[in-house]
Amino acid sequence: MHNPTPTRQMEKQPNQLLWHGVFLLMLLVAVFGIYKAVQAVDYTWRWERIPQYIAYQAEQKQYAEFDGTVVAEKGQLFLQDDLDANHRQAIAAQGAQVAEGDTVFLGDTLDTQLSWTAGPIAWGVWVTVKLSLVAGVFAILLGTLAGLARLSPNPALRNLAVTYVELIRGTPLLVQIFIVYFFIGTVLNLDRFTAGVAALAVFTGAYVAEIVRAGISSIHKGQMEAGRSLGMTAAQTMRYVILPQAFKRVLPPLAGQFINLIKDSSLVSVISITDLTKAGREVVSSTFSPFEVWFTVALLYLVLTGTLSFLVRRLEVKYAKSN
């Protein structure tokens, strides 16, 4: 007797080439729309101003440390002290501002070198990365502890965790930054960076706590019973059995939360931390090119969040293979 074809096999697969073409068409329409919008704006674009605020070649001058005479030895220039022939200062051949036989006085320029230096936007990226990284580490620690406390049989711990999560999630991050910096920071004498890290860590930790709680709750209770039956304590079972399994499940939402952390870090610019957003504002005020600067800032945020998403996907694949 002929076996009927399963319904799943009878379903017609979508034409991959056709739908890729539809996607490209939609992308072209979006690009064309942006192009027409740009054309409609009466604005002179000056993209050539932007690179120097990311990285530029700065002049570094070397000055004479004493009075002396320029001498040459084996193709190398030196400033020789008039009072001590053994006291010399090397002079770079490339960019030298003096020649053999010149008399030089203390403070005169000997040579000028060009070296690549990070601009304000690049420094802003570095501050954003450092701020997000440090705040992320503390948010994981705080969120994990709060998430475990949410599941604790101890009413005091459980109520404390609930109060923390609901209080933090129920108030805006901007308000929390102001409170931490102007009130708590003043009492504890915290600098701007520390206050910014604290505000971001406390805010993100509340969301991490809920993610951790949900991840642990998704593990079957039999796992805890199995660990206890093997002679483990509740803490050991949680550490070696429950948490490793929960981590695999909470990895995607944790990644989303840390992507939000990178974007939320832009709010610390209100307390004068020169992150990427504040650096962008400073560059706009000096170049009067707002569109170019903010497009560049948005692209750099996209690079940061995209890199994090890529790393998390690699982790997901790694853990999927280890199962």
CSV table of C-alpha atoms in Angstrom, one decimal:
chain,number,residue,atom,x,y,z
A,1,MET,CA,0.0,0.0,0.0
A,2,HIS,CA,1.3,3.5,-0.9
A,3,ASN,CA,2.2,5.6,2.1
A,4,PRO,CA,0.8,9.1,1.9
A,5,THR,CA,3.3,11.9,1.8
A,6,PRO,CA,3.6,13.7,5.1
A,7,THR,CA,2.0,17.1,5.3
A,8,ARG,CA,5.3,18.7,6.1
A,9,GLN,CA,6.8,17.3,3.0
A,10,MET,CA,3.9,18.5,0.9
A,11,GLU,CA,4.3,22.1,1.9
A,12,LYS,CA,5.9,24.0,-0.9
A,13,GLN,CA,9.1,25.6,0.1
A,14,PRO,CA,9.4,29.4,-0.7
A,15,ASN,CA,11.4,30.4,-3.7
A,16,GLN,CA,14.6,31.6,-2.1
A,17,LEU,CA,15.9,33.5,-5.1
A,18,LEU,CA,12.6,35.3,-5.5
A,19,TRP,CA,12.4,36.4,-1.9
A,20,HIS,CA,16.1,37.5,-1.8
A,21,GLY,CA,15.2,39.6,-4.9
A,22,VAL,CA,12.2,41.1,-3.0
A,23,PHE,CA,14.5,42.0,-0.1
A,24,LEU,CA,17.0,43.7,-2.4
A,25,LEU,CA,14.2,45.6,-4.1
A,26,MET,CA,13.0,46.8,-0.7
A,27,LEU,CA,16.5,47.8,0.2
A,28,LEU,CA,17.0,49.8,-3.0
A,29,VAL,CA,13.7,51.5,-2.4
A,30,ALA,CA,14.8,52.5,1.1
A,31,VAL,CA,18.2,53.8,-0.2
A,32,PHE,CA,16.4,55.7,-3.0
A,33,GLY,CA,14.0,57.3,-0.4
A,34,ILE,CA,17.0,58.4,1.7
A,35,TYR,CA,18.7,59.8,-1.3
A,36,LYS,CA,15.7,61.8,-2.3
A,37,ALA,CA,15.2,63.1,1.2
A,38,VAL,CA,18.9,64.2,1.3
A,39,GLN,CA,18.4,66.0,-2.0
A,40,ALA,CA,15.3,67.8,-0.6
A,41,VAL,CA,17.3,69.1,2.3
A,42,ASP,CA,19.0,72.4,1.6
A,43,TYR,CA,22.3,71.4,3.3
A,44,THR,CA,25.9,71.4,2.2
A,45,TRP,CA,27.5,68.1,3.2
A,46,ARG,CA,31.1,68.3,4.4
A,47,TRP,CA,32.2,64.7,5.1
A,48,GLU,CA,35.8,65.7,4.7
A,49,ARG,CA,35.7,67.4,8.1
A,50,ILE,CA,34.9,64.2,10.0
A,51,PRO,CA,38.1,62.0,9.7
A,52,GLN,CA,40.3,64.4,11.6
A,53,TYR,CA,38.0,64.1,14.6
A,54,ILE,CA,38.5,60.3,14.6
A,55,ALA,CA,42.2,60.2,14.1
A,56,TYR,CA,44.7,62.8,12.9
A,57,GLN,CA,48.5,63.3,12.6
A,58,ALA,CA,49.6,65.5,15.5
A,59,GLU,CA,53.0,67.3,15.6
A,60,GLN,CA,55.3,66.3,18.4
A,61,LYS,CA,58.2,68.6,18.9
A,62,GLN,CA,61.4,67.8,20.7
A,63,TYR,CA,63.0,70.8,22.6
A,64,ALA,CA,66.6,71.3,23.6
A,65,GLU,CA,67.3,70.3,27.2
A,66,PHE,CA,70.4,72.4,27.4
A,67,ASP,CA,72.6,74.9,25.5
A,68,GLY,CA,74.9,73.3,23.0
A,69,THR,CA,76.0,72.7,19.4
A,70,VAL,CA,74.6,70.3,16.8
A,71,VAL,CA,77.1,67.7,15.8
A,72,ALA,CA,76.8,64.7,13.4
A,73,GLU,CA,78.2,61.2,14.0
A,74,LYS,CA,77.6,58.3,11.7
A,75,GLY,CA,74.7,60.0,10.0
A,76,GLN,CA,73.0,60.8,13.3
A,77,LEU,CA,72.5,64.3,14.6
A,78,PHE,CA,73.1,65.1,18.3
A,79,LEU,CA,72.9,68.2,20.4
A,80,GLN,CA,76.2,68.3,22.3
A,81,ASP,CA,76.5,70.2,25.6
A,82,ASP,CA,79.0,73.0,25.5
A,83,LEU,CA,80.0,72.3,29.0
A,84,ASP,CA,80.2,68.5,28.8
A,85,ALA,CA,81.0,66.8,25.6
A,86,ASN,CA,79.6,63.5,26.8
A,87,HIS,CA,76.2,65.0,27.5
A,88,ARG,CA,74.2,64.6,24.3
A,89,GLN,CA,70.6,64.7,23.1
A,90,ALA,CA,69.6,62.7,20.0
A,91,ILE,CA,67.9,64.5,17.1
A,92,ALA,CA,65.6,62.8,14.7
A,93,ALA,CA,67.0,63.1,11.1
A,94,GLN,CA,63.4,63.2,9.6
A,95,GLY,CA,61.8,66.4,10.6
A,96,ALA,CA,65.0,68.0,12.1
A,97,GLN,CA,64.7,71.7,12.5
A,98,VAL,CA,68.5,72.2,13.0
A,99,ALA,CA,71.6,71.4,11.0
A,100,GLU,CA,75.2,70.4,11.9
A,101,GLY,CA,77.1,73.2,13.4
A,102,ASP,CA,74.1,75.2,14.6
A,103,THR,CA,74.2,76.7,18.0
A,104,VAL,CA,71.1,75.8,20.0
A,105,PHE,CA,69.8,77.3,23.3
A,106,LEU,CA,67.6,75.7,26.0
A,107,GLY,CA,64.0,75.3,24.8
A,108,ASP,CA,64.7,75.6,21.1
A,109,THR,CA,62.9,73.2,18.8
A,110,LEU,CA,65.2,70.3,17.6
A,111,ASP,CA,62.8,68.2,15.5
A,112,THR,CA,59.2,67.8,14.7
A,113,GLN,CA,57.6,64.4,14.2
A,114,LEU,CA,54.1,63.5,13.0
A,115,SER,CA,52.3,60.7,14.8
A,116,TRP,CA,48.7,59.4,14.6
A,117,THR,CA,46.6,60.5,17.5
A,118,ALA,CA,43.1,59.6,18.4
A,119,GLY,CA,40.5,62.3,17.9
A,120,PRO,CA,37.6,63.2,20.2
A,121,ILE,CA,35.2,60.8,18.6
A,122,ALA,CA,37.7,57.9,18.9
A,123,TRP,CA,38.2,58.8,22.6
A,124,GLY,CA,34.5,58.9,23.0
A,125,VAL,CA,34.2,55.4,21.6
A,126,TRP,CA,36.8,54.2,24.1
A,127,VAL,CA,35.0,55.8,27.0
A,128,THR,CA,31.7,54.3,25.9
A,129,VAL,CA,33.3,50.8,25.6
A,130,LYS,CA,35.1,51.1,29.0
A,131,LEU,CA,31.9,52.5,30.7
A,132,SER,CA,29.7,49.7,29.2
A,133,LEU,CA,32.2,47.0,30.0
A,134,VAL,CA,32.7,47.9,33.7
A,135,ALA,CA,29.0,48.6,34.2
A,136,GLY,CA,28.2,45.3,32.5
A,137,VAL,CA,30.4,43.3,34.8
A,138,PHE,CA,28.9,44.8,37.9
A,139,ALA,CA,25.4,44.4,36.4
A,140,ILE,CA,25.9,40.7,36.0
A,141,LEU,CA,27.1,40.3,39.6
A,142,LEU,CA,24.3,42.4,41.0
A,143,GLY,CA,21.7,41.0,38.7
A,144,THR,CA,22.7,37.4,39.5
A,145,LEU,CA,22.5,38.0,43.2
A,146,ALA,CA,19.2,39.7,42.9
A,147,GLY,CA,17.8,37.0,40.7
A,148,LEU,CA,18.8,34.3,43.2
A,149,ALA,CA,17.3,36.4,46.0
A,150,ARG,CA,14.0,36.6,44.1
A,151,LEU,CA,13.9,32.7,44.3
A,152,SER,CA,15.1,32.5,47.9
A,153,PRO,CA,12.8,31.0,50.5
A,154,ASN,CA,14.0,33.8,52.8
A,155,PRO,CA,11.2,36.4,52.8
A,156,ALA,CA,13.6,39.3,53.7
A,157,LEU,CA,15.9,38.5,50.7
A,158,ARG,CA,13.0,37.9,48.4
A,159,ASN,CA,11.2,41.1,49.3
A,160,LEU,CA,14.4,43.1,49.1
A,161,ALA,CA,15.1,41.8,45.6
A,162,VAL,CA,11.5,42.5,44.5
A,163,THR,CA,11.7,46.1,45.9
A,164,TYR,CA,15.0,46.7,44.1
A,165,VAL,CA,13.8,45.4,40.8
A,166,GLU,CA,10.4,47.2,40.8
A,167,LEU,CA,11.9,50.4,42.0
A,168,ILE,CA,14.7,50.5,39.4
A,169,ARG,CA,12.5,49.4,36.5
A,170,GLY,CA,9.8,51.8,37.5
A,171,THR,CA,11.9,55.0,37.3
A,172,PRO,CA,13.8,56.5,34.3
A,173,LEU,CA,17.5,55.9,33.9
A,174,LEU,CA,18.1,59.6,33.4
A,175,VAL,CA,16.6,60.4,36.8
A,176,GLN,CA,18.6,57.6,38.4
A,177,ILE,CA,21.8,59.1,36.9
A,178,PHE,CA,21.0,62.5,38.4
A,179,ILE,CA,20.3,61.0,41.8
A,180,VAL,CA,23.5,58.9,41.9
A,181,TYR,CA,25.7,61.7,40.7
A,182,PHE,CA,24.2,64.8,42.6
A,183,PHE,CA,23.1,63.1,45.8
A,184,ILE,CA,24.9,59.8,46.4
A,185,GLY,CA,28.0,60.9,44.5
A,186,THR,CA,28.2,64.1,46.6
A,187,VAL,CA,27.8,62.1,49.9
A,188,LEU,CA,30.4,59.5,48.9
A,189,ASN,CA,32.6,61.9,46.9
A,190,LEU,CA,32.3,59.9,43.7
A,191,ASP,CA,33.8,61.1,40.5
A,192,ARG,CA,31.8,61.3,37.3
A,193,PHE,CA,32.9,58.0,35.8
A,194,THR,CA,32.3,56.1,39.0
A,195,ALA,CA,28.8,57.6,39.3
A,196,GLY,CA,28.0,56.8,35.7
A,197,VAL,CA,29.1,53.2,36.1
A,198,ALA,CA,27.1,52.8,39.3
A,199,ALA,CA,23.9,54.2,37.8
A,200,LEU,CA,24.2,52.0,34.7
A,201,ALA,CA,25.1,48.9,36.7
A,202,VAL,CA,22.2,49.3,39.1
A,203,PHE,CA,19.8,50.0,36.3
A,204,THR,CA,20.9,47.1,34.1
A,205,GLY,CA,21.2,44.8,37.1
A,206,ALA,CA,17.5,45.0,37.7
A,207,TYR,CA,16.7,43.7,34.2
A,208,VAL,CA,19.5,41.1,34.5
A,209,ALA,CA,17.9,39.9,37.8
A,210,GLU,CA,14.6,39.2,36.0
A,211,ILE,CA,16.4,37.4,33.1
A,212,VAL,CA,18.3,35.2,35.6
A,213,ARG,CA,15.2,34.5,37.6
A,214,ALA,CA,13.3,33.4,34.5
A,215,GLY,CA,16.2,31.3,33.3
A,216,ILE,CA,16.5,29.5,36.6
A,217,SER,CA,12.7,29.0,36.8
A,218,SER,CA,12.7,27.4,33.4
A,219,ILE,CA,15.0,24.5,34.6
A,220,HIS,CA,12.9,21.6,35.8
A,221,LYS,CA,12.7,21.1,39.5
A,222,GLY,CA,13.9,17.6,39.1
A,223,GLN,CA,17.4,18.9,38.4
A,224,MET,CA,17.6,20.3,41.9
A,225,GLU,CA,16.3,17.1,43.4
A,226,ALA,CA,18.8,15.0,41.4
A,227,GLY,CA,21.7,17.1,42.6
A,228,ARG,CA,20.5,16.9,46.2
A,229,SER,CA,20.2,13.1,45.8
A,230,LEU,CA,23.8,12.9,44.8
A,231,GLY,CA,24.9,14.5,48.1
A,232,MET,CA,25.3,18.1,46.9
A,233,THR,CA,24.1,21.0,48.9
A,234,ALA,CA,21.5,23.4,47.5
A,235,ALA,CA,24.2,26.0,46.8
A,236,GLN,CA,26.4,23.4,45.0
A,237,THR,CA,23.5,22.1,42.9
A,238,MET,CA,22.7,25.7,42.0
A,239,ARG,CA,26.3,26.4,41.0
A,240,TYR,CA,27.2,23.2,39.2
A,241,VAL,CA,23.9,22.0,37.8
A,242,ILE,CA,21.2,24.7,37.5
A,243,LEU,CA,23.2,27.9,36.6
A,244,PRO,CA,25.2,26.3,33.7
A,245,GLN,CA,21.9,25.2,32.1
A,246,ALA,CA,20.2,28.5,32.8
A,247,PHE,CA,23.1,30.5,31.3
A,248,LYS,CA,22.6,28.8,27.9
A,249,ARG,CA,18.9,29.8,28.0
A,250,VAL,CA,19.4,33.4,29.1
A,251,LEU,CA,22.3,34.2,26.8
A,252,PRO,CA,20.1,35.8,24.0
A,253,PRO,CA,18.1,38.1,26.4
A,254,LEU,CA,21.3,39.0,28.2
A,255,ALA,CA,22.9,40.0,24.9
A,256,GLY,CA,19.9,42.2,24.2
A,257,GLN,CA,20.2,43.8,27.6
A,258,PHE,CA,23.8,44.6,27.1
A,259,ILE,CA,23.2,46.0,23.7
A,260,ASN,CA,20.7,48.3,25.5
A,261,LEU,CA,23.4,49.1,28.0
A,262,ILE,CA,25.7,50.3,25.3
A,263,LYS,CA,23.0,52.6,23.9
A,264,ASP,CA,21.9,53.7,27.4
A,265,SER,CA,25.4,54.7,28.2
A,266,SER,CA,24.8,57.8,26.0
A,267,LEU,CA,22.8,59.3,28.8
A,268,VAL,CA,25.8,59.7,31.1
A,269,SER,CA,26.8,62.6,28.9
A,270,VAL,CA,24.4,64.7,31.0
A,271,ILE,CA,26.9,64.6,33.9
A,272,SER,CA,29.8,65.7,31.6
A,273,ILE,CA,31.3,62.3,30.9
A,274,THR,CA,32.9,62.6,27.5
A,275,ASP,CA,31.5,59.4,25.9
A,276,LEU,CA,30.7,59.0,22.2
A,277,THR,CA,27.5,61.1,22.4
A,278,LYS,CA,29.1,64.0,24.3
A,279,ALA,CA,32.1,63.9,21.9
A,280,GLY,CA,29.6,64.1,19.0
A,281,ARG,CA,28.0,67.2,20.5
A,282,GLU,CA,31.4,68.8,21.0
A,283,VAL,CA,32.4,68.1,17.4
A,284,VAL,CA,29.1,69.5,16.1
A,285,SER,CA,29.7,72.7,18.0
A,286,SER,CA,33.1,73.1,16.4
A,287,THR,CA,32.3,72.0,12.8
A,288,PHE,CA,28.7,73.0,12.4
A,289,SER,CA,28.1,69.8,10.6
A,290,PRO,CA,25.4,68.1,12.6
A,291,PHE,CA,24.2,65.6,10.0
A,292,GLU,CA,27.6,64.2,9.2
A,293,VAL,CA,28.6,63.9,12.9
A,294,TRP,CA,25.4,62.2,14.1
A,295,PHE,CA,25.4,59.8,11.2
A,296,THR,CA,29.0,58.9,12.1
A,297,VAL,CA,28.1,58.5,15.8
A,298,ALA,CA,25.1,56.3,14.9
A,299,LEU,CA,27.3,54.2,12.7
A,300,LEU,CA,29.9,53.7,15.5
A,301,TYR,CA,27.1,52.7,18.0
A,302,LEU,CA,25.9,50.2,15.3
A,303,VAL,CA,29.5,48.8,15.0
A,304,LEU,CA,29.7,48.3,18.8
A,305,THR,CA,26.3,46.7,19.2
A,306,GLY,CA,26.8,44.6,16.0
A,307,THR,CA,30.1,43.3,17.3
A,308,LEU,CA,28.5,42.3,20.5
A,309,SER,CA,25.6,40.5,18.7
A,310,PHE,CA,28.2,38.6,16.6
A,311,LEU,CA,30.1,37.5,19.6
A,312,VAL,CA,27.0,36.3,21.3
A,313,ARG,CA,25.9,34.3,18.2
A,314,ARG,CA,29.3,32.6,18.3
A,315,LEU,CA,28.8,31.7,21.9
A,316,GLU,CA,25.3,30.3,21.2
A,317,VAL,CA,26.7,28.1,18.4
A,318,LYS,CA,29.5,26.9,20.7
A,319,TYR,CA,27.1,26.0,23.5
A,320,ALA,CA,24.7,24.4,21.0
A,321,LYS,CA,27.5,22.1,19.8
A,322,SER,CA,28.5,21.2,23.3
A,323,ASN,CA,25.0,19.8,24.0
